[in-house]
Structures are given as C-alpha cells and as structure tokens.
C-alpha cells in the first residue's frame, strides 16, 4: 500500500491556447511536482521536479510563458537580496532555460529531492532530465554555441506552470 500523499502523478492536460497540433510545449504542475513535455496533445516525457518553496520570494510563477533564453551553463545567485537570512551562489548550473524573469527550468546537481518544493522559484530537474528538456525545446542552440536569446518572432517553446 502507498499513501496518496506520497505519490506524484503526471495528469494529462489540454494544450494552452495557441499551441499547434504538433508543437512542443512544457507543462509543470506545482501541486504534483511533475513536468510533462508534450507534442500537441500527446505527452512524450514526464519527470519529477522541484519547484519554488512555498514561502514569499521563492514561489514559482504561475502562468503561461515562453522560453526567452537558453544557456548550456549559467551561474545563479541571489546576492543582491537583503531580505533573506542567507544568500546562495551556484556556479555552472547546466541546461538553463529562462521562461519568466530570472525563473528557469534547469538542472540541479546539488540535491536529489525531486518531487518536493525546495527551489528559490526555478523548476529544478535532474541533470539527465534537464538535458532532455533543453534539447526538446525551442529555440535551438546552434552547434558550437553556448547560449541563445531569440528574436521575438522566432519559435519559442511555451512553458505553462499550473498551481
């Protein structure tokens, strides 16, 4: 027997408005702590994630966004914040995809607590899963490049974050 509260479920959902029949998009459920990659209405990949902790300044933004930048690796910190008891600085975070301000889908090599809320607002994935999602989404980072910031008219993958 397993308690329902110990389970994380990937629940089928409809595409957001404007998603094409075969367009790739990402769905993140904060309640279930699950990310599902879709092609149109078809789920093609699912994994556990860690979204933002349930405290002020750390919650993952809810809504429908588009990837606005992709980086093979990035340093992340909150050193400018004076309203927290301690700050963080993590260098070389792999497979980063910003979707809303400084919130991103990215690998987390510093924990293995996927399926539970614990980030500072980003969507943490295991390194292997983050690489899959990075390769799955648009814009495509050209071979030999480390990052891309697309023009507004270029294809950019939708990331929907639901409560």
PDB file of N, CA and C in Angstrom, residues 8-79:
ATOM      1  N   UNK A   8       3.300  11.301  -6.724  1.00  0.00           N
ATOM      2  CA  UNK A   8       3.283  12.439  -7.641  1.00  0.00           C
ATOM      3  C   UNK A   8       2.760  11.901  -8.963  1.00  0.00           C
ATOM      4  N   UNK A   9       1.683  12.509  -9.465  1.00  0.00           N
ATOM      5  CA  UNK A   9       1.045  11.987 -10.666  1.00  0.00           C
ATOM      6  C   UNK A   9       1.205  12.946 -11.842  1.00  0.00           C
ATOM      7  N   UNK A  10       1.515  12.388 -12.984  1.00  0.00           N
ATOM      8  CA  UNK A  10       1.535  13.163 -14.225  1.00  0.00           C
ATOM      9  C   UNK A  10       0.145  13.040 -14.832  1.00  0.00           C
ATOM     10  N   UNK A  11      -0.629  14.107 -14.708  1.00  0.00           N
ATOM     11  CA  UNK A  11      -2.005  14.094 -15.186  1.00  0.00           C
ATOM     12  C   UNK A  11      -2.092  14.724 -16.571  1.00  0.00           C
ATOM     13  N   UNK A  12      -2.787  14.053 -17.471  1.00  0.00           N
ATOM     14  CA  UNK A  12      -2.977  14.557 -18.829  1.00  0.00           C
ATOM     15  C   UNK A  12      -3.740  15.877 -18.791  1.00  0.00           C
ATOM     16  N   UNK A  13      -3.284  16.839 -19.566  1.00  0.00           N
ATOM     17  CA  UNK A  13      -3.937  18.142 -19.628  1.00  0.00           C
ATOM     18  C   UNK A  13      -4.011  18.599 -21.079  1.00  0.00           C
ATOM     19  N   UNK A  14      -4.897  19.519 -21.344  1.00  0.00           N
ATOM     20  CA  UNK A  14      -5.047  20.058 -22.695  1.00  0.00           C
ATOM     21  C   UNK A  14      -3.973  21.109 -22.958  1.00  0.00           C
ATOM     22  N   UNK A  15      -3.578  21.266 -24.207  1.00  0.00           N
ATOM     23  CA  UNK A  15      -2.588  22.301 -24.549  1.00  0.00           C
ATOM     24  C   UNK A  15      -3.130  23.700 -24.274  1.00  0.00           C
ATOM     25  N   UNK A  16      -2.237  24.631 -23.968  1.00  0.00           N
ATOM     26  CA  UNK A  16      -2.675  26.024 -23.831  1.00  0.00           C
ATOM     27  C   UNK A  16      -3.167  26.550 -25.178  1.00  0.00           C
ATOM     28  N   UNK A  17      -3.963  27.596 -25.129  1.00  0.00           N
ATOM     29  CA  UNK A  17      -4.467  28.217 -26.347  1.00  0.00           C
ATOM     30  C   UNK A  17      -3.307  28.646 -27.240  1.00  0.00           C
ATOM     31  N   UNK A  18      -3.428  28.369 -28.527  1.00  0.00           N
ATOM     32  CA  UNK A  18      -2.411  28.791 -29.485  1.00  0.00           C
ATOM     33  C   UNK A  18      -1.350  27.753 -29.785  1.00  0.00           C
ATOM     34  N   UNK A  19      -1.358  26.611 -29.088  1.00  0.00           N
ATOM     35  CA  UNK A  19      -0.380  25.561 -29.361  1.00  0.00           C
ATOM     36  C   UNK A  19      -0.827  24.771 -30.583  1.00  0.00           C
ATOM     37  N   UNK A  20       0.084  24.616 -31.547  1.00  0.00           N
ATOM     38  CA  UNK A  20      -0.226  23.894 -32.773  1.00  0.00           C
ATOM     39  C   UNK A  20      -0.371  22.396 -32.548  1.00  0.00           C
ATOM     40  N   UNK A  21      -0.920  21.721 -33.550  1.00  0.00           N
ATOM     41  CA  UNK A  21      -1.224  20.286 -33.458  1.00  0.00           C
ATOM     42  C   UNK A  21      -0.001  19.448 -33.086  1.00  0.00           C
ATOM     43  N   UNK A  22       1.190  19.814 -33.566  1.00  0.00           N
ATOM     44  CA  UNK A  22       2.412  19.050 -33.282  1.00  0.00           C
ATOM     45  C   UNK A  22       3.457  19.887 -32.559  1.00  0.00           C
ATOM     46  N   UNK A  23       3.065  21.063 -32.095  1.00  0.00           N
ATOM     47  CA  UNK A  23       4.006  21.958 -31.425  1.00  0.00           C
ATOM     48  C   UNK A  23       4.424  21.389 -30.064  1.00  0.00           C
ATOM     49  N   UNK A  24       5.712  21.536 -29.769  1.00  0.00           N
ATOM     50  CA  UNK A  24       6.239  21.092 -28.487  1.00  0.00           C
ATOM     51  C   UNK A  24       5.999  22.147 -27.416  1.00  0.00           C
ATOM     52  N   UNK A  25       5.625  21.700 -26.211  1.00  0.00           N
ATOM     53  CA  UNK A  25       5.412  22.610 -25.096  1.00  0.00           C
ATOM     54  C   UNK A  25       5.633  21.849 -23.789  1.00  0.00           C
ATOM     55  N   UNK A  26       5.764  22.610 -22.709  1.00  0.00           N
ATOM     56  CA  UNK A  26       6.080  22.050 -21.401  1.00  0.00           C
ATOM     57  C   UNK A  26       4.973  22.406 -20.418  1.00  0.00           C
ATOM     58  N   UNK A  27       4.543  21.426 -19.626  1.00  0.00           N
ATOM     59  CA  UNK A  27       3.557  21.645 -18.577  1.00  0.00           C
ATOM     60  C   UNK A  27       4.186  21.296 -17.235  1.00  0.00           C
ATOM     61  N   UNK A  28       4.101  22.219 -16.271  1.00  0.00           N
ATOM     62  CA  UNK A  28       4.628  21.991 -14.929  1.00  0.00           C
ATOM     63  C   UNK A  28       3.483  22.098 -13.942  1.00  0.00           C
ATOM     64  N   UNK A  29       3.279  21.071 -13.145  1.00  0.00           N
ATOM     65  CA  UNK A  29       2.278  21.089 -12.080  1.00  0.00           C
ATOM     66  C   UNK A  29       2.996  21.307 -10.758  1.00  0.00           C
ATOM     67  N   UNK A  30       2.727  22.462 -10.117  1.00  0.00           N
ATOM     68  CA  UNK A  30       3.327  22.742  -8.814  1.00  0.00           C
ATOM     69  C   UNK A  30       2.763  21.791  -7.759  1.00  0.00           C
ATOM     70  N   UNK A  31       1.465  21.527  -7.813  1.00  0.00           N
ATOM     71  CA  UNK A  31       0.853  20.624  -6.827  1.00  0.00           C
ATOM     72  C   UNK A  31       1.455  19.229  -6.893  1.00  0.00           C
ATOM     73  N   UNK A  32       1.611  18.696  -8.092  1.00  0.00           N
ATOM     74  CA  UNK A  32       2.130  17.331  -8.250  1.00  0.00           C
ATOM     75  C   UNK A  32       3.650  17.270  -8.305  1.00  0.00           C
ATOM     76  N   UNK A  33       4.317  18.428  -8.556  1.00  0.00           N
ATOM     77  CA  UNK A  33       5.778  18.467  -8.708  1.00  0.00           C
ATOM     78  C   UNK A  33       6.224  17.573  -9.870  1.00  0.00           C
ATOM     79  N   UNK A  34       5.502  17.729 -10.981  1.00  0.00           N
ATOM     80  CA  UNK A  34       5.741  16.928 -12.177  1.00  0.00           C
ATOM     81  C   UNK A  34       5.812  17.848 -13.386  1.00  0.00           C
ATOM     82  N   UNK A  35       6.751  17.566 -14.280  1.00  0.00           N
ATOM     83  CA  UNK A  35       6.862  18.237 -15.573  1.00  0.00           C
ATOM     84  C   UNK A  35       6.531  17.213 -16.646  1.00  0.00           C
ATOM     85  N   UNK A  36       5.698  17.627 -17.613  1.00  0.00           N
ATOM     86  CA  UNK A  36       5.374  16.780 -18.756  1.00  0.00           C
ATOM     87  C   UNK A  36       5.695  17.561 -20.028  1.00  0.00           C
ATOM     88  N   UNK A  37       6.460  16.947 -20.926  1.00  0.00           N
ATOM     89  CA  UNK A  37       6.744  17.521 -22.237  1.00  0.00           C
ATOM     90  C   UNK A  37       5.731  16.941 -23.222  1.00  0.00           C
ATOM     91  N   UNK A  38       5.142  17.823 -24.012  1.00  0.00           N
ATOM     92  CA  UNK A  38       4.100  17.434 -24.963  1.00  0.00           C
ATOM     93  C   UNK A  38       4.505  17.789 -26.377  1.00  0.00           C
ATOM     94  N   UNK A  39       3.958  17.039 -27.326  1.00  0.00           N
ATOM     95  CA  UNK A  39       3.914  17.414 -28.739  1.00  0.00           C
ATOM     96  C   UNK A  39       2.435  17.495 -29.069  1.00  0.00           C
ATOM     97  N   UNK A  40       1.924  18.727 -29.198  1.00  0.00           N
ATOM     98  CA  UNK A  40       0.484  18.918 -29.358  1.00  0.00           C
ATOM     99  C   UNK A  40      -0.219  18.430 -28.106  1.00  0.00           C
ATOM    100  N   UNK A  41      -1.144  17.494 -28.255  1.00  0.00           N
ATOM    101  CA  UNK A  41      -1.880  16.945 -27.115  1.00  0.00           C
ATOM    102  C   UNK A  41      -1.265  15.648 -26.596  1.00  0.00           C
ATOM    103  N   UNK A  42      -0.137  15.233 -27.177  1.00  0.00           N
ATOM    104  CA  UNK A  42       0.470  13.945 -26.824  1.00  0.00           C
ATOM    105  C   UNK A  42       1.635  14.121 -25.862  1.00  0.00           C
ATOM    106  N   UNK A  43       1.550  13.519 -24.659  1.00  0.00           N
ATOM    107  CA  UNK A  43       2.687  13.564 -23.745  1.00  0.00           C
ATOM    108  C   UNK A  43       3.803  12.661 -24.260  1.00  0.00           C
ATOM    109  N   UNK A  44       5.046  13.149 -24.228  1.00  0.00           N
ATOM    110  CA  UNK A  44       6.174  12.360 -24.726  1.00  0.00           C
ATOM    111  C   UNK A  44       7.248  12.121 -23.662  1.00  0.00           C
ATOM    112  N   UNK A  45       7.149  12.838 -22.533  1.00  0.00           N
ATOM    113  CA  UNK A  45       8.163  12.710 -21.478  1.00  0.00           C
ATOM    114  C   UNK A  45       7.589  13.273 -20.188  1.00  0.00           C
ATOM    115  N   UNK A  46       7.849  12.605 -19.077  1.00  0.00           N
ATOM    116  CA  UNK A  46       7.405  13.100 -17.768  1.00  0.00           C
ATOM    117  C   UNK A  46       8.488  12.834 -16.739  1.00  0.00           C
ATOM    118  N   UNK A  47       8.618  13.750 -15.785  1.00  0.00           N
ATOM    119  CA  UNK A  47       9.621  13.595 -14.736  1.00  0.00           C
ATOM    120  C   UNK A  47       9.225  14.382 -13.498  1.00  0.00           C
ATOM    121  N   UNK A  48       9.795  14.013 -12.367  1.00  0.00           N
ATOM    122  CA  UNK A  48       9.625  14.774 -11.134  1.00  0.00           C
ATOM    123  C   UNK A  48      10.491  16.022 -11.186  1.00  0.00           C
ATOM    124  N   UNK A  49      10.020  17.087 -10.553  1.00  0.00           N
ATOM    125  CA  UNK A  49      10.760  18.348 -10.465  1.00  0.00           C
ATOM    126  C   UNK A  49      10.694  18.862  -9.033  1.00  0.00           C
ATOM    127  N   UNK A  50      11.450  19.902  -8.774  1.00  0.00           N
ATOM    128  CA  UNK A  50      11.334  20.660  -7.532  1.00  0.00           C
ATOM    129  C   UNK A  50      11.100  22.108  -7.916  1.00  0.00           C
ATOM    130  N   UNK A  51       9.884  22.601  -7.643  1.00  0.00           N
ATOM    131  CA  UNK A  51       9.578  23.998  -7.914  1.00  0.00           C
ATOM    132  C   UNK A  51       9.884  24.819  -6.665  1.00  0.00           C
ATOM    133  N   UNK A  52       9.532  26.098  -6.717  1.00  0.00           N
ATOM    134  CA  UNK A  52       9.844  27.006  -5.627  1.00  0.00           C
ATOM    135  C   UNK A  52       9.190  26.632  -4.315  1.00  0.00           C
ATOM    136  N   UNK A  53       9.945  26.838  -3.243  1.00  0.00           N
ATOM    137  CA  UNK A  53       9.433  26.592  -1.904  1.00  0.00           C
ATOM    138  C   UNK A  53       8.220  27.489  -1.660  1.00  0.00           C
ATOM    139  N   UNK A  54       7.318  27.033  -0.819  1.00  0.00           N
ATOM    140  CA  UNK A  54       6.091  27.767  -0.531  1.00  0.00           C
ATOM    141  C   UNK A  54       6.337  28.817   0.551  1.00  0.00           C
ATOM    142  N   UNK A  55       7.108  29.832   0.166  1.00  0.00           N
ATOM    143  CA  UNK A  55       7.382  30.967   1.063  1.00  0.00           C
ATOM    144  C   UNK A  55       7.579  32.209   0.192  1.00  0.00           C
ATOM    145  N   UNK A  56       7.313  33.377   0.754  1.00  0.00           N
ATOM    146  CA  UNK A  56       7.439  34.610  -0.038  1.00  0.00           C
ATOM    147  C   UNK A  56       8.818  34.735  -0.696  1.00  0.00           C
ATOM    148  N   UNK A  57       8.793  35.143  -1.965  1.00  0.00           N
ATOM    149  CA  UNK A  57      10.029  35.336  -2.711  1.00  0.00           C
ATOM    150  C   UNK A  57      10.612  34.079  -3.318  1.00  0.00           C
ATOM    151  N   UNK A  58       9.996  32.917  -3.054  1.00  0.00           N
ATOM    152  CA  UNK A  58      10.529  31.660  -3.582  1.00  0.00           C
ATOM    153  C   UNK A  58       9.523  30.884  -4.423  1.00  0.00           C
ATOM    154  N   UNK A  59       8.292  31.336  -4.495  1.00  0.00           N
ATOM    155  CA  UNK A  59       7.276  30.583  -5.243  1.00  0.00           C
ATOM    156  C   UNK A  59       7.533  30.688  -6.747  1.00  0.00           C
ATOM    157  N   UNK A  60       7.358  29.588  -7.447  1.00  0.00           N
ATOM    158  CA  UNK A  60       7.472  29.571  -8.907  1.00  0.00           C
ATOM    159  C   UNK A  60       6.282  30.323  -9.494  1.00  0.00           C
ATOM    160  N   UNK A  61       6.506  31.231 -10.451  1.00  0.00           N
ATOM    161  CA  UNK A  61       5.385  31.984 -11.018  1.00  0.00           C
ATOM    162  C   UNK A  61       4.416  31.062 -11.758  1.00  0.00           C
ATOM    163  N   UNK A  62       3.137  31.326 -11.577  1.00  0.00           N
ATOM    164  CA  UNK A  62       2.068  30.568 -12.222  1.00  0.00           C
ATOM    165  C   UNK A  62       1.658  31.320 -13.485  1.00  0.00           C
ATOM    166  N   UNK A  63       1.460  30.589 -14.575  1.00  0.00           N
ATOM    167  CA  UNK A  63       1.019  31.218 -15.813  1.00  0.00           C
ATOM    168  C   UNK A  63       1.578  30.506 -17.022  1.00  0.00           C
ATOM    169  N   UNK A  64       1.378  31.117 -18.172  1.00  0.00           N
ATOM    170  CA  UNK A  64       1.868  30.589 -19.443  1.00  0.00           C
ATOM    171  C   UNK A  64       2.911  31.557 -19.978  1.00  0.00           C
ATOM    172  N   UNK A  65       4.096  31.031 -20.234  1.00  0.00           N
ATOM    173  CA  UNK A  65       5.255  31.840 -20.617  1.00  0.00           C
ATOM    174  C   UNK A  65       5.911  31.216 -21.843  1.00  0.00           C
ATOM    175  N   UNK A  66       6.882  31.913 -22.402  1.00  0.00           N
ATOM    176  CA  UNK A  66       7.706  31.354 -23.467  1.00  0.00           C
ATOM    177  C   UNK A  66       9.167  31.430 -23.050  1.00  0.00           C
ATOM    178  N   UNK A  67       9.926  30.413 -23.445  1.00  0.00           N
ATOM    179  CA  UNK A  67      11.365  30.412 -23.166  1.00  0.00           C
ATOM    180  C   UNK A  67      11.950  31.668 -23.797  1.00  0.00           C
ATOM    181  N   UNK A  68      12.655  32.489 -23.014  1.00  0.00           N
ATOM    182  CA  UNK A  68      13.215  33.718 -23.565  1.00  0.00           C
ATOM    183  C   UNK A  68      14.732  33.673 -23.678  1.00  0.00           C
ATOM    184  N   UNK A  69      15.362  32.641 -23.087  1.00  0.00           N
ATOM    185  CA  UNK A  69      16.811  32.465 -23.233  1.00  0.00           C
ATOM    186  C   UNK A  69      17.173  31.043 -22.861  1.00  0.00           C
ATOM    187  N   UNK A  70      18.175  30.501 -23.537  1.00  0.00           N
ATOM    188  CA  UNK A  70      18.700  29.162 -23.233  1.00  0.00           C
ATOM    189  C   UNK A  70      20.214  29.254 -23.106  1.00  0.00           C
ATOM    190  N   UNK A  71      20.751  28.649 -22.048  1.00  0.00           N
ATOM    191  CA  UNK A  71      22.192  28.645 -21.816  1.00  0.00           C
ATOM    192  C   UNK A  71      22.634  27.233 -21.445  1.00  0.00           C
ATOM    193  N   UNK A  72      23.722  26.791 -22.035  1.00  0.00           N
ATOM    194  CA  UNK A  72      24.255  25.472 -21.690  1.00  0.00           C
ATOM    195  C   UNK A  72      24.699  25.437 -20.241  1.00  0.00           C
ATOM    196  N   UNK A  73      25.112  26.585 -19.711  1.00  0.00           N
ATOM    197  CA  UNK A  73      25.562  26.686 -18.326  1.00  0.00           C
ATOM    198  C   UNK A  73      25.452  28.142 -17.880  1.00  0.00           C
ATOM    199  N   UNK A  74      25.101  28.344 -16.617  1.00  0.00           N
ATOM    200  CA  UNK A  74      24.978  29.704 -16.091  1.00  0.00           C
ATOM    201  C   UNK A  74      25.238  29.704 -14.589  1.00  0.00           C
ATOM    202  N   UNK A  75      25.783  30.798 -14.090  1.00  0.00           N
ATOM    203  CA  UNK A  75      25.915  30.993 -12.647  1.00  0.00           C
ATOM    204  C   UNK A  75      24.604  31.578 -12.140  1.00  0.00           C
ATOM    205  N   UNK A  76      24.176  31.150 -10.948  1.00  0.00           N
ATOM    206  CA  UNK A  76      22.929  31.636 -10.369  1.00  0.00           C
ATOM    207  C   UNK A  76      23.177  32.063  -8.933  1.00  0.00           C
ATOM    208  N   UNK A  77      22.555  33.211  -8.567  1.00  0.00           N
ATOM    209  CA  UNK A  77      22.708  33.685  -7.192  1.00  0.00           C
ATOM    210  C   UNK A  77      21.565  34.621  -6.841  1.00  0.00           C
ATOM    211  N   UNK A  78      21.483  34.939  -5.556  1.00  0.00           N
ATOM    212  CA  UNK A  78      20.561  35.970  -5.086  1.00  0.00           C
ATOM    213  C   UNK A  78      21.315  36.951  -4.183  1.00  0.00           C
ATOM    214  N   UNK A  79      22.559  37.213  -4.530  1.00  0.00           N
ATOM    215  CA  UNK A  79      23.442  38.020  -3.691  1.00  0.00           C
ATOM    216  C   UNK A  79      22.945  39.453  -3.499  1.00  0.00           C
TER     217      UNK A  79
END
